[in-house]
Every structure is written in C-alpha cells, then in structure tokens.
Coordinates of C-alpha atoms and ligand atoms in Angstrom, one line a residue:
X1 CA 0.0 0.0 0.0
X2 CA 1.2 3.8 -0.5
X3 CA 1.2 5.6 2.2
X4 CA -0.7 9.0 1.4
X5 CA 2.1 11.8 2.3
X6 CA 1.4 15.8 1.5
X7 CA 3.8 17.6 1.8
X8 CA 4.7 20.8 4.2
X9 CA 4.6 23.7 1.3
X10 CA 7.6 26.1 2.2
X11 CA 8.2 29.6 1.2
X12 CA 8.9 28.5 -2.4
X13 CA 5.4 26.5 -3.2
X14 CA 3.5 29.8 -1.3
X15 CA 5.3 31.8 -3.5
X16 CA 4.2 30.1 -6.6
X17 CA 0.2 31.1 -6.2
X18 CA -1.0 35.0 -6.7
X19 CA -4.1 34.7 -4.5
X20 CA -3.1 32.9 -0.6
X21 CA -5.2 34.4 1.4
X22 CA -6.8 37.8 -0.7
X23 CA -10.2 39.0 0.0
X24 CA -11.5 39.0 -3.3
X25 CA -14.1 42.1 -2.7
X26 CA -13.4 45.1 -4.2
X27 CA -11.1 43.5 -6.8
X28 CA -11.4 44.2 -10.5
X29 CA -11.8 41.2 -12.7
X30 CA -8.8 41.2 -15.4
X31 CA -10.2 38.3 -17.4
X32 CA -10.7 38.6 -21.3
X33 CA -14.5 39.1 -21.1
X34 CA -14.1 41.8 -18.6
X35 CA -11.1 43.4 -20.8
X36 CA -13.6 43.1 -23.9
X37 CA -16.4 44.2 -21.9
X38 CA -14.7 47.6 -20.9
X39 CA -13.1 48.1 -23.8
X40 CA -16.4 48.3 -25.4
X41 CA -18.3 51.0 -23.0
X42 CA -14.6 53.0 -22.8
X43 CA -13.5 52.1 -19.0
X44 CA -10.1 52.5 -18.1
X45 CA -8.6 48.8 -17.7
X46 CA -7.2 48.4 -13.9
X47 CA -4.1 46.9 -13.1
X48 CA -4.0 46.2 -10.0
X49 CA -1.9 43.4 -8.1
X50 CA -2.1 40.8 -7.4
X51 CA -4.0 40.3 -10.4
X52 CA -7.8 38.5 -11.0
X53 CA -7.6 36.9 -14.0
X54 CA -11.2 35.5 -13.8
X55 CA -14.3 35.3 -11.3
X56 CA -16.7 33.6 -13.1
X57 CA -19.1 36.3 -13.7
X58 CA -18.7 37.2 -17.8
X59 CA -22.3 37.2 -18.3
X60 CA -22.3 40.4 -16.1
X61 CA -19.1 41.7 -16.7
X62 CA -17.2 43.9 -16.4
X63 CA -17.1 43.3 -12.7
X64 CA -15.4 43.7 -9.1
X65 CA -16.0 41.7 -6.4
X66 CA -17.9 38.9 -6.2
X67 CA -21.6 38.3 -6.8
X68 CA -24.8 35.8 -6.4
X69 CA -26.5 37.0 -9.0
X70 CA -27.4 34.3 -11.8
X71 CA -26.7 33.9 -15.7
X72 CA -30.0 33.2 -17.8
X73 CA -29.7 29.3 -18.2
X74 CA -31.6 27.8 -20.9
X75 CA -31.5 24.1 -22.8
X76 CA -31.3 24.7 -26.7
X77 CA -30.8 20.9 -27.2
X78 CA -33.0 17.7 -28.1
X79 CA -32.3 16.6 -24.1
X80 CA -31.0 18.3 -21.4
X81 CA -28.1 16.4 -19.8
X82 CA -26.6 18.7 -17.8
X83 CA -28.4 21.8 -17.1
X84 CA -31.7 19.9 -16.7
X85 CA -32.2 21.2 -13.1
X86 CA -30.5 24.2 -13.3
X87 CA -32.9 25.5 -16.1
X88 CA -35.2 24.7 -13.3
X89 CA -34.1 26.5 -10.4
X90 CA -31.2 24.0 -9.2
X91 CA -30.7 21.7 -6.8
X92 CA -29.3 22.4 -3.8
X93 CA -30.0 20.5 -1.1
X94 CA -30.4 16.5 -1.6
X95 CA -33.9 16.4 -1.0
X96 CA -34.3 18.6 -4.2
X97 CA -31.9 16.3 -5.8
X98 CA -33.5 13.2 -4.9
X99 CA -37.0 14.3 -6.1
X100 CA -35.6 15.0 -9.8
X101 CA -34.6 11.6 -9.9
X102 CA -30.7 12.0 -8.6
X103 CA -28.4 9.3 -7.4
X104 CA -30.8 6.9 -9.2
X105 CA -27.8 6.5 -11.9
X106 CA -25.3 5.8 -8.7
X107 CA -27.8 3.1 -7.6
X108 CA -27.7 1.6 -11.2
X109 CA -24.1 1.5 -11.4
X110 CA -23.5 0.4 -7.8
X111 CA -25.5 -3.1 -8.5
X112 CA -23.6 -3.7 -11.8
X113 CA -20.1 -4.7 -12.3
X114 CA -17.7 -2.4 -12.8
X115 CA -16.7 -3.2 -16.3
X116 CA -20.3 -1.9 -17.0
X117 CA -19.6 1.7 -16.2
X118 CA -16.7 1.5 -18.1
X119 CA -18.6 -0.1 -21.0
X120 CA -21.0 2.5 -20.9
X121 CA -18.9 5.4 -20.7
X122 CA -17.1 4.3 -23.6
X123 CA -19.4 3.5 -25.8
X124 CA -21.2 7.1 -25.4
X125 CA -18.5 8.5 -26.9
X126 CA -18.2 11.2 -23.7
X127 CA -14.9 13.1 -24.5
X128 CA -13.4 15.4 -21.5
X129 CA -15.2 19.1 -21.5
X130 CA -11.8 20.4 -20.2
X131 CA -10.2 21.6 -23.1
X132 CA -8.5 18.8 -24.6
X133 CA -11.8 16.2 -25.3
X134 CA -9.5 13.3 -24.2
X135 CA -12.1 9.8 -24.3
X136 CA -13.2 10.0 -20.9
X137 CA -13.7 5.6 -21.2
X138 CA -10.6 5.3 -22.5
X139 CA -8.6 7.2 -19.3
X140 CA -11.1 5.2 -16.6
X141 CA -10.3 1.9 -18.6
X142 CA -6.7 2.6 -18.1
X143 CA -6.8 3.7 -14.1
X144 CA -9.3 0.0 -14.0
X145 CA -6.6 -1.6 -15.5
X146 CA -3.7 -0.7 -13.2
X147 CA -3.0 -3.2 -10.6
X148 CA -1.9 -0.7 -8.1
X149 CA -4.0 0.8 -5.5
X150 CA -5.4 2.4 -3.6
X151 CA -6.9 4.8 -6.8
X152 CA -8.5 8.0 -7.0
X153 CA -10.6 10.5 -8.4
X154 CA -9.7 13.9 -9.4
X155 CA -12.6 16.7 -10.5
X156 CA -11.2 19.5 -12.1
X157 CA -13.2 22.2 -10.7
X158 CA -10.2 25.2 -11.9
X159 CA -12.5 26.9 -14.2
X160 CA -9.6 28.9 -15.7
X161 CA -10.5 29.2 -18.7
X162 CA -11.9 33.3 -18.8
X163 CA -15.3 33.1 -20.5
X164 CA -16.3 30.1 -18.8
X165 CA -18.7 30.0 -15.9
X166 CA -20.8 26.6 -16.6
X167 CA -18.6 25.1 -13.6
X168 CA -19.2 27.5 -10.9
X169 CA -22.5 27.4 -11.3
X170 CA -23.3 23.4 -11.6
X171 CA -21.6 23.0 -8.5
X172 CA -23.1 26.0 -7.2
X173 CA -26.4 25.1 -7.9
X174 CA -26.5 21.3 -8.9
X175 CA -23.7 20.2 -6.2
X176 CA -25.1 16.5 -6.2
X177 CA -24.5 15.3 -9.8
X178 CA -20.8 16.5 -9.7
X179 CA -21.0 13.9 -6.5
X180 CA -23.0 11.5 -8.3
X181 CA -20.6 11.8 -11.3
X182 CA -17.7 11.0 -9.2
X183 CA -19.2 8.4 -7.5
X184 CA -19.8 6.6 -10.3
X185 CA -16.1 7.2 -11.6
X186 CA -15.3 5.3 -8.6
X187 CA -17.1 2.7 -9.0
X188 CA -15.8 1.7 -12.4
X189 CA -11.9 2.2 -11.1
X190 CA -12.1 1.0 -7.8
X191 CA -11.5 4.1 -6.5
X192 CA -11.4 5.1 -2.8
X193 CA -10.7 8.5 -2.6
X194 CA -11.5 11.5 -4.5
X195 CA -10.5 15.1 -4.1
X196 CA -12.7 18.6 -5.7
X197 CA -9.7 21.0 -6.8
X198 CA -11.7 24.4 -6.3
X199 CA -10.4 27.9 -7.6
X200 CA -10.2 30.0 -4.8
X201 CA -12.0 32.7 -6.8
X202 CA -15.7 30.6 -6.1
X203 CA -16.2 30.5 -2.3
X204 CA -19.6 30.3 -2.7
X205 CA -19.1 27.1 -5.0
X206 CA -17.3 25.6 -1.9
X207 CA -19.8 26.2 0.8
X208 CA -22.4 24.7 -1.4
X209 CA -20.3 21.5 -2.3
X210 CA -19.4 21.1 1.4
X211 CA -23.1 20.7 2.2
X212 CA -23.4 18.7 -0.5
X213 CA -20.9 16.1 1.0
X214 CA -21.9 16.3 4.5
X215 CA -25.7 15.8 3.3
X216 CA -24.6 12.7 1.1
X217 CA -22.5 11.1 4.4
X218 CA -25.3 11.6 6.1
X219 CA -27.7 9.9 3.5
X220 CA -24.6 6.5 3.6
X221 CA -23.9 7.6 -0.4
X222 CA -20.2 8.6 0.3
X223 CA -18.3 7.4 3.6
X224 CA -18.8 3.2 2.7
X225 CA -15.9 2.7 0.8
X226 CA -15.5 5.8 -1.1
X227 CA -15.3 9.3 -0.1
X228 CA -14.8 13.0 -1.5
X229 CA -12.9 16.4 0.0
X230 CA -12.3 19.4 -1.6
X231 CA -9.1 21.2 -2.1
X232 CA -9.1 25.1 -2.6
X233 CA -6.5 26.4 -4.5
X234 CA -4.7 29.4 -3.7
X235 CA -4.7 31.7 -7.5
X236 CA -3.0 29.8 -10.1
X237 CA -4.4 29.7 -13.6
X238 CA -1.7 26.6 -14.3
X239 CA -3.1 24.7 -11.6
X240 CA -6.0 23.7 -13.9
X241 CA -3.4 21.4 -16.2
X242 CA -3.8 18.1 -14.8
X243 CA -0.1 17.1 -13.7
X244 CA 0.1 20.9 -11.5
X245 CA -3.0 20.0 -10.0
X246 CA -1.8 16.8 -8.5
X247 CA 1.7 18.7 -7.6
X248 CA -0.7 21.2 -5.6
X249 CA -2.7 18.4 -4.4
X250 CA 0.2 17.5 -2.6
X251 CA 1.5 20.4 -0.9
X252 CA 4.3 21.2 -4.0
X253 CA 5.6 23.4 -6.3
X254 CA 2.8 23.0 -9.4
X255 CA 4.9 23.4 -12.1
X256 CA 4.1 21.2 -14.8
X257 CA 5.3 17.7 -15.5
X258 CA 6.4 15.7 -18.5
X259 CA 4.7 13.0 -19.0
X260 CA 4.5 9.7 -19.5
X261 CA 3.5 8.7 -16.3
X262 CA 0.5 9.7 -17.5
X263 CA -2.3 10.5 -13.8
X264 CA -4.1 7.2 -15.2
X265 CA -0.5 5.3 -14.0
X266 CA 0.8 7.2 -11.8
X267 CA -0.9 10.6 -10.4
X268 CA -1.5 11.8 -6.7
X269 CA 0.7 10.0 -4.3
X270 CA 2.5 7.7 -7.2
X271 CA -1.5 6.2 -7.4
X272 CA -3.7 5.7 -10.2
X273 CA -5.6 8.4 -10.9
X274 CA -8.5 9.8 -12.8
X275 CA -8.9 13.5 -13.0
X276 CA -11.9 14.8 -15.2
X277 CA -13.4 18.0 -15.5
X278 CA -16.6 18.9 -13.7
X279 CA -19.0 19.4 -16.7
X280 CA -17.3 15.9 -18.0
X281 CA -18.6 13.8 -14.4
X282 CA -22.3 16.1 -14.7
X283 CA -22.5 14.0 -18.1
X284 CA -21.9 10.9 -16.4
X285 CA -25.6 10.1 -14.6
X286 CA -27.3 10.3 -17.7
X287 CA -25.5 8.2 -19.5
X288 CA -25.8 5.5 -16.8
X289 CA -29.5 6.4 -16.7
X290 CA -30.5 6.4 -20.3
X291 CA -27.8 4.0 -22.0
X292 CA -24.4 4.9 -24.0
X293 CA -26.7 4.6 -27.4
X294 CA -29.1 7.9 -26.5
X295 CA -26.1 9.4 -25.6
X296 CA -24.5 8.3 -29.0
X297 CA -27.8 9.6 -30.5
X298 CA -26.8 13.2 -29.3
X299 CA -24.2 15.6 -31.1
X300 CA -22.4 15.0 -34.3
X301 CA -19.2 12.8 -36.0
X302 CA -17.0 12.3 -33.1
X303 CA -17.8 15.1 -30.7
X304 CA -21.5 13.4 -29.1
X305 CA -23.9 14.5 -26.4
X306 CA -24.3 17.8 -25.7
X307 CA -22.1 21.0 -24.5
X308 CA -22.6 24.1 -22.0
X309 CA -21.8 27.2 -23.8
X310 CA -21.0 30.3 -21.5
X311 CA -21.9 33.7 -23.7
X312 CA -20.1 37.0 -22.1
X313 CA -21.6 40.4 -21.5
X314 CA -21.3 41.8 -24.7
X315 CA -24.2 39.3 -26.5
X316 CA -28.1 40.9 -26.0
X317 CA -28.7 37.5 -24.8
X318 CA -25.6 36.6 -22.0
X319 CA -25.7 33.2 -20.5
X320 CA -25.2 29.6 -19.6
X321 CA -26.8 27.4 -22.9
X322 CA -26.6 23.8 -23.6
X323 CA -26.4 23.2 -27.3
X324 CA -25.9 19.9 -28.7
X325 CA -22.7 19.6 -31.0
X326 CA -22.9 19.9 -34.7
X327 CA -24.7 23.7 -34.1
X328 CA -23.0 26.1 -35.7
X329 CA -21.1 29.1 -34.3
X330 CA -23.1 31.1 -36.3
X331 CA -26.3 29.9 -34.7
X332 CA -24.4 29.8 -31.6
X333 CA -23.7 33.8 -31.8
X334 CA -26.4 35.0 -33.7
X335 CA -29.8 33.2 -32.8
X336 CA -28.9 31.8 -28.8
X337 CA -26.8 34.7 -28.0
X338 CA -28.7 37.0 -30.5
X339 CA -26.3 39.0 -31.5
X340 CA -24.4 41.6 -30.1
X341 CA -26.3 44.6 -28.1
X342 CA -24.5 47.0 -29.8
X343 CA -21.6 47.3 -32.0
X344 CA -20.4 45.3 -34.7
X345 CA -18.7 42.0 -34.1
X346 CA -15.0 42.0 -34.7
X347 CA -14.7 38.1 -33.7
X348 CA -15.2 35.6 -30.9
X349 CA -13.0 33.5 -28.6
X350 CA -14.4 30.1 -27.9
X351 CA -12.3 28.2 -25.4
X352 CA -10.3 30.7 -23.3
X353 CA -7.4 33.0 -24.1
X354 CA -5.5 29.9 -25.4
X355 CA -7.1 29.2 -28.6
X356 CA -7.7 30.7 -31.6
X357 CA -10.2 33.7 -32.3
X358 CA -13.1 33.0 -34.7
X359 CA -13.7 35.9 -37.2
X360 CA -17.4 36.5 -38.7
X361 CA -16.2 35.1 -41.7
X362 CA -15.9 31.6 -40.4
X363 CA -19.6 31.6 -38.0
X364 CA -20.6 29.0 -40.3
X365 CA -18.2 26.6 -38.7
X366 CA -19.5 23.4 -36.5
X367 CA -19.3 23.2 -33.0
X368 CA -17.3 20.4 -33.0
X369 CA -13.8 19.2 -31.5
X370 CA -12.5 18.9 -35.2
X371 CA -14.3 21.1 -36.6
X372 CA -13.0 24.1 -34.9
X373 CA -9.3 22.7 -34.5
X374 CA -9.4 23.2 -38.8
X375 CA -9.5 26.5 -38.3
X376 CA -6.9 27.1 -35.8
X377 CA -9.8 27.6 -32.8
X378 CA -10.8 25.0 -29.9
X379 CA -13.9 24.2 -28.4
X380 CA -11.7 24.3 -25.1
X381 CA -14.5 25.1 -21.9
X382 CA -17.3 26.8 -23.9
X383 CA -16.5 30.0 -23.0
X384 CA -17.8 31.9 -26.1
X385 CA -16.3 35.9 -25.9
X386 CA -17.7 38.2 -28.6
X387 CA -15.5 41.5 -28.6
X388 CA -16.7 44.5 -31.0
X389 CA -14.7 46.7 -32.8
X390 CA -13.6 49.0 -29.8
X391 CA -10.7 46.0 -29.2
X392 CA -7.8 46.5 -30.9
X393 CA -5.9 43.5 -32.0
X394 CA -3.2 44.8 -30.9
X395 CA -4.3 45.7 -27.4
X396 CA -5.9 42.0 -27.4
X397 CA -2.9 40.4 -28.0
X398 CA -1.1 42.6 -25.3
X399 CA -4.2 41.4 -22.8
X400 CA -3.5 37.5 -23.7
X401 CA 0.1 37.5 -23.9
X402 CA 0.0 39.8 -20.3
X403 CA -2.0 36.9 -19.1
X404 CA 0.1 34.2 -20.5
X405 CA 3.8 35.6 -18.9
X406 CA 1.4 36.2 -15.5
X407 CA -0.1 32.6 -15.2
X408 CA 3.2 30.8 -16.8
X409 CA 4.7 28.2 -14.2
X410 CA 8.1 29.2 -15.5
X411 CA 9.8 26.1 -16.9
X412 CA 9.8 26.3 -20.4
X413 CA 11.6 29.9 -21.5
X414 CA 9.9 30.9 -24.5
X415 CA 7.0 30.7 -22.2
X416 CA 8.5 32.1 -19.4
X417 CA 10.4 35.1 -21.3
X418 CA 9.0 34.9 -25.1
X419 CA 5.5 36.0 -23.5
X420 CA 6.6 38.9 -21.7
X421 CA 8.4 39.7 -24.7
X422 CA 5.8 39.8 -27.2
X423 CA 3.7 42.0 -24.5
X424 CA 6.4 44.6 -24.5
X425 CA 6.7 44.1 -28.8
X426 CA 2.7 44.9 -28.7
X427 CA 3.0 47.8 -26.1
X428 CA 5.7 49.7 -27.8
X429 CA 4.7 48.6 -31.5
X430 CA 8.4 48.1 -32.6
X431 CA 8.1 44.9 -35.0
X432 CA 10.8 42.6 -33.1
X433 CA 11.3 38.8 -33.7
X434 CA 7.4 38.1 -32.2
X435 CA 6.8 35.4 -35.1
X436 CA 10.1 33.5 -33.8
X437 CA 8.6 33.8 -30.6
X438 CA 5.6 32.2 -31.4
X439 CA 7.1 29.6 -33.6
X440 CA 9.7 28.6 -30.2
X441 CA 6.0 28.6 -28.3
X442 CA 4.5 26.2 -30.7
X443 CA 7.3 23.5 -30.8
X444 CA 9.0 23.5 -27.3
X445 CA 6.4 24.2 -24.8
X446 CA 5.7 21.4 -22.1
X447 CA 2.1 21.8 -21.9
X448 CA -1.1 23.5 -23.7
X449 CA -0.6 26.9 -22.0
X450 CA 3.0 27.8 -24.4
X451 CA 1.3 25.9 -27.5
X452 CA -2.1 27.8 -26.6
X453 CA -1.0 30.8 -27.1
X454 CA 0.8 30.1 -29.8
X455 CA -2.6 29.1 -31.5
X456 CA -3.8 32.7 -30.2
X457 CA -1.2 34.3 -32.3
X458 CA -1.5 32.2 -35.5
X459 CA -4.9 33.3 -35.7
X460 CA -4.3 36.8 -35.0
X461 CA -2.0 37.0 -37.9
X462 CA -4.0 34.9 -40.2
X463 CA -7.3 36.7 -40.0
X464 CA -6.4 40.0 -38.7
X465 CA -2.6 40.1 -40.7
X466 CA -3.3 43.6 -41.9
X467 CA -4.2 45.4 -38.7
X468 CA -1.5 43.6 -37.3
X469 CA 1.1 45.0 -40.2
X470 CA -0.4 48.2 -39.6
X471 CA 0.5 48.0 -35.6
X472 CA 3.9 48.1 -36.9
X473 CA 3.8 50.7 -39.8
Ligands
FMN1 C1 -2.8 25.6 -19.1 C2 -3.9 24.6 -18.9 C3 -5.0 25.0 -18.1 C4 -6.0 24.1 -17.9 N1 -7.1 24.4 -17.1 C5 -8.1 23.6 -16.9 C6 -9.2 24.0 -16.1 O1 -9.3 25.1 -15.5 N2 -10.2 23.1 -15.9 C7 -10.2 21.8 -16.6 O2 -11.1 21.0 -16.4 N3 -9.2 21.5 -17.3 C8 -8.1 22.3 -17.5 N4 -7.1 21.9 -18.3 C9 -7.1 20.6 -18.9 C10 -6.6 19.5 -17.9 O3 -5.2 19.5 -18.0 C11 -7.1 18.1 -18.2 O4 -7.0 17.8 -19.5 C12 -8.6 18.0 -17.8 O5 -8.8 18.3 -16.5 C13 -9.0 16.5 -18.0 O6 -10.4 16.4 -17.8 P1 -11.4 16.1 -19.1 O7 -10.8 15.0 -19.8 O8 -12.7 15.8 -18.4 O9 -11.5 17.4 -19.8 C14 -6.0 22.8 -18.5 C15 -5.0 22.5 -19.4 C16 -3.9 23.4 -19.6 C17 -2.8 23.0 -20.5
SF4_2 S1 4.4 25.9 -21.6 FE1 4.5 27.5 -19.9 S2 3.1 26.8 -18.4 FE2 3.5 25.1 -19.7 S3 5.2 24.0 -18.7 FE3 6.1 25.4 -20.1 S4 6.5 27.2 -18.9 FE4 5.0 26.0 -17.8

C-alpha cells in the first residue's frame, strides 16, 4: 500500500500562487470578457496586483467583487443532460436532488459490475469538456486496468479558462451530480478516494459543495468505501493542467510535469488516478440512466452529447446554454446569443485565451472538437467571448500574452520570457522577432498553456494580418 504523504509547502510553493489568502471584494476582474467588456463601454482597464484573471461572472461583466446574482440558463438541445435542473431553479439540497430523480444512476451503477460503467462510458462516446476532449472511457479503462492501488478520483473544478462560468454554477447550484458523477467514476476504477480541486475565486461554489458532502454522508452515499474532500486552490491559472493540480494536491511546487506517467498510471501519491473536469462527471448520470446509445444519438461525427456554452456580456442574450454539438457558431452567436447589443462583431474567442479567435467570416463553422481545431480555434471550456470593434488587435494580444507571462509556471523559456516579450513588442509597436517567438511557443512548450497561445497568435496574424502590419507601420 502507498502511504498518502502531503507535503509541508515552504516559502517557495507559497510563493508560486498570486491569491493565498486575498479577499476578493473590491477587486477588478482582469479576465478577457471583462477586458472586452470595458473596452467596449470606454472604461479605463485596472491593473492592480495581485491580479484576478477570472471570477466567473462574464455574463455580467465587467465586474469587481464577487456576486450571487445568476446567468439566464436555458436548454437549446433535443435533451437536457446537464443543465436539466438548473434551467429549473437548481438543486441544492439533496432532497431537491433526490426528487428529480438523482443518485438513481449511482444506484444503477452500484449493482452492476464495474466493467459496465466502463462499457458504458465508452461506448457514449463522452470526450473530456476540459479543453483537450481526451475519451473519458478510454482514461477510466486505463486507471481500471492498473493493478496498483489504492486509486482516486480527481474533478477539475479550476475553471480557468476566462469566459467560462458553466462550472461554478453546476456546483453552485446542482452540487449532487458532480458527487454523483464521481461516485460513479469510482465505482468503475475502484476508487477510494476522491479530491474537488476548487479555484479559490468561487467561495460560494465551496460552501455549497461542502453541504453537498456532509448531506450525502449523512444519506450513507459517500463514507462506505469511497469518499470526497475538496481542495481550494490558492490563484494559479496553471493549476488547472492536470499534472500541477496533482503537484498542488500534494502540498508542491505545481509546475508542470512531463509525462509519460500519464495521472491514469501514476498521479497523486505515485497512485492511479482519474482526474476529469466537472461538466465531464455532470454528463456521467445520464449516461448510466439512459444507455451509451441515447447518448451516441446526441451531437455529431466524433464530438457526441451535448455542451454548455457560456456567452459574455457583450451578446443581448448573455448566459449559460446547452447546445448539442454539430450547431454552428453562427447559430451559436447569432440566434442563442442573438447578436451583439450594440456594435459590430469583430470576432469571438471560444475556449479561453489559449485558442484561436473566430472571425465573422468563419460563423458558419461546427461546433465540433474537429471542426474548430481546422481552423486554428478550440472548443476548449465553452466559454464563447464576442469583442466589437472598440478592441484592438493589438491591445488584445497585449491582454493575452500579459495573461500568459502572469499565469506561466516558469519552466519552459519561450513561455517564461517569449511571453513577456511579445507583450512589450505589442505595447511599444516596434516589430521585433514576435513570429520567432511564437514559432519557439508552438514547438518546445511542455504543456497546452505555451502551444495555446501560440494558437492565439496564429490566428491573429492569419485573420487580422493587416491590422496587425499596420500596428507596426
Ligand atoms: C494551461 C492549462 C490549463 C487548464 N485548465 C483547466 C481547467 O481550468 N479546468 C479543466 O477542467 N481542465 C483544464 N485543463 C485541462 C486539464 O489538464 C485536463 O486535460 C482535464 O482536467 C481533463 O479532464 P477532461 O478530460 O474531463 O477534460 C487545462 C490544461 C492546460 C494545459
Ligand atoms: S508551456 Fe509555460 S506553463 Fe506550460 S510547462 Fe512550459 S513554462 Fe510551464
């Protein structure tokens, strides 16, 4: 057995994290939508430290502090996997949740074998909702397989992604079926142990898990066998890649790791280990509950079921939407999110500051994993950012790349140095070696944050080339 060992964090882990310990009220938001967003009504950007990169509240933004105020929500697919009960008000408390139906999937899987979950969950077709739409069978079926144990369960509840705020408010308001969800990850693993890495920036997200846990203890769901505690991080955007988490996990530095091991192998503690994201365990009950073939039934070519979309302030119709792959962006922007409110759309960032802008040229594209990796963008978390004309390029790339040198853990240098540089290229318009920079990002970076925004820059200088040349002229 492996004995479960965190370690003490000294001054150089503490110093790794921007947020240990800050009160978050009062604090401007930094993240893209609330750069876009004040860009657009001609508010002075703060920049103030240490900085907020993102607090969940792009529907509303731009924004300071923290709020309880709620997105619309509303299902724009054949079924409603996920937002089901949040389009009805949520489900807090596990009365509420048991009512609708919940932890009926748990009970399903619980009295079948194992290899049945795992069946099931591959066959659906489920890909991670994360970013990088990994087979979410195929990573259980590898942690099942190891023959070490004890295993464990890892929901990645980082939400770092700016634009995205589907996370914070499932576990805010439907707490039980991220449970349920990881329950039934268990199950098929043989799991023991699982572990909810929060972002400090949604302390109202934690208070409604905890109650969550302590009411399903209570109820004998958790406790027998398998149990959950969540983890708050401290303000690290690259605590959201998988192998950081588990460094942070365990009381180290988080920068990121080169892998193989892949977590499956060997993740917390040396142990097995599945980490998902949360939207990806929300998905799980209802494929238990309805079969992998309804599931299969949902979405289009390989990207099936259905995914939340998160529209930012600038759209007349902001919000949390779940729209079944295969829509287009187009439909996506103009008819869910109808349109901008005012303005005219310059382009729209789908999947976070590390992936590549959409221009109203290509709306016509699917919403599909493939799809949008043809043209240079990612489906990433469903964060969807329309910015209007009053956003420069060149002030947006300053914005991302800022981000990028803030939130970089440091180890590879173009990511590390080449990030602040191209900020400082951007900021004082003198045309230096920024496409070498880029091209060092793209091909030596250890993880998606250097290749990201890499992607970022590519698109900027394929579909906006000339108002880039003309940054430098
Ligand atoms: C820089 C970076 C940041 C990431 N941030 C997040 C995050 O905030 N939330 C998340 O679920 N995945 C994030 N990921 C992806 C995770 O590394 C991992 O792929 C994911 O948690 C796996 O779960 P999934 O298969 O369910 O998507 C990030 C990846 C990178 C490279
Ligand atoms: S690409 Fe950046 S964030 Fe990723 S490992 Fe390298 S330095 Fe760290």
């Amino acid at each position: 057995m492996h004995a479960r060992r965190r370690y003490e964090p000294g001054p150089e882990v503490d110093s790794f994290y921007h947020l240990r310990g800050c009160d978050l009220a009062g604090r401007a938001c930094q993240g893209t939508a609330c750069f876009v967003a004040r860009n657009s009504s001609g508010e002075a950007q703060p920049c103030e430290d240490p900085r907020v990169y993102c607090l969940g509240r792009c529907f509303e933004s731009p924004v300071t502090g923290l709020s309880g105020r709620r997105p619309r929500i509303e299902v724009h697919s054949r079924e409603a996997v996920v937002l089901k009960r949040l389009a009805e008000g949520g489900a807090r408390s596990l009365e509420t949740y048991w009512r609708g139906g919940g932890y009926h999937a748990l009970e399903i899987a619980r009295a079948a074998p194992p290899e049945a979950v795992l069946d099931a969950v591959e066959k659906s077709g489920l890909r991670g909702r994360g970013g990088a739409g990994f087979p979410t069978g195929q990573k259980w079926l590898t942690a099942a397989a190891q023959k070490s144990s004890p295993k464990y369960v890892v929901a990645n509840a980082d939400e770092g992604d700016a634009g995205a705020f589907s996370d914070r408010f499932l576990m805010e308001d439907d707490p039980h079926a991220l449970i349920e969800g990881m329950a039934i990850a268990a199950h098929g693993i043989g799991a023991e142990r699982g572990w909810i890495y929060l972002r400090h920036e949604y302390p109202a997200a934690r208070s409604s898990l905890e109650r969550a846990l302590a009411e399903a203890r209570d109820a004998g769901i958790l406790g027998r066998g398998f149990d959950i505690e969540v983890f708050v991080g401290h303000g690290s955007y690259i605590c959201g890649e998988e192998s950081a988490l588990l460094l942070s996990i365990e009381g180290r530095r988080p920068e990121v790791m080169a892998r193989p091991p892949y977590l499956t192998e060997r993740g917390i503690f040396g142990q097995p280990t599945v980490a998902n994201n949360v939207e990806t365990f929300a998905n799980v009950p209802w494929i238990i509950e309805h079969g992998a073939d309804a599931y299969q039934a949902l979405g289009f070519s390989k990207s099936r079921g259905t995914k939340l979309v998160s529209l930012n302030s600038l759209f007349a119709r902001p919000g949390l939407y779940e729209v079944e792959f295969g829509i287009s962006v187009r439909r996506i922007v103009e008819e869910i999110g109808g349109g901008l409110r005012k303005g005219a759309l310059k382009g729209v960032i789908i999947g976070g500051p590390l992936a590549g802008i959409i221009p109203p040229g290509l709306l016509d594209t699917m919403f599909g994993f493939e799809e949008l990796a043809a043209i240079g963008a990612s489906a990433g978390h469903g964060g969807v950012i329309a910015f209007d004309e009053r956003t420069s390029i060149a002030a947006l790339v300053r914005h991302v790349f800022s981000f990028g040198a803030y939130e970089s853990c440091g180890k590879c240098t173009p990511c590390r140095l080449g990030t602040r540089r191209i900020e400082e290229i951007f900021a004082k318009a003198d045309d230096g070696e920024w496409r070498e920079i880029v091209n060092a990002l793209k091909w030596t970076s250890l993880c998606g944050h250097g290749t990201g925004l890499a992607a970022f820059a590519e698109s900027v200088m394929r579909y906006y080339g000339e108002e880039v040349a003309s940054c430098f002229a």
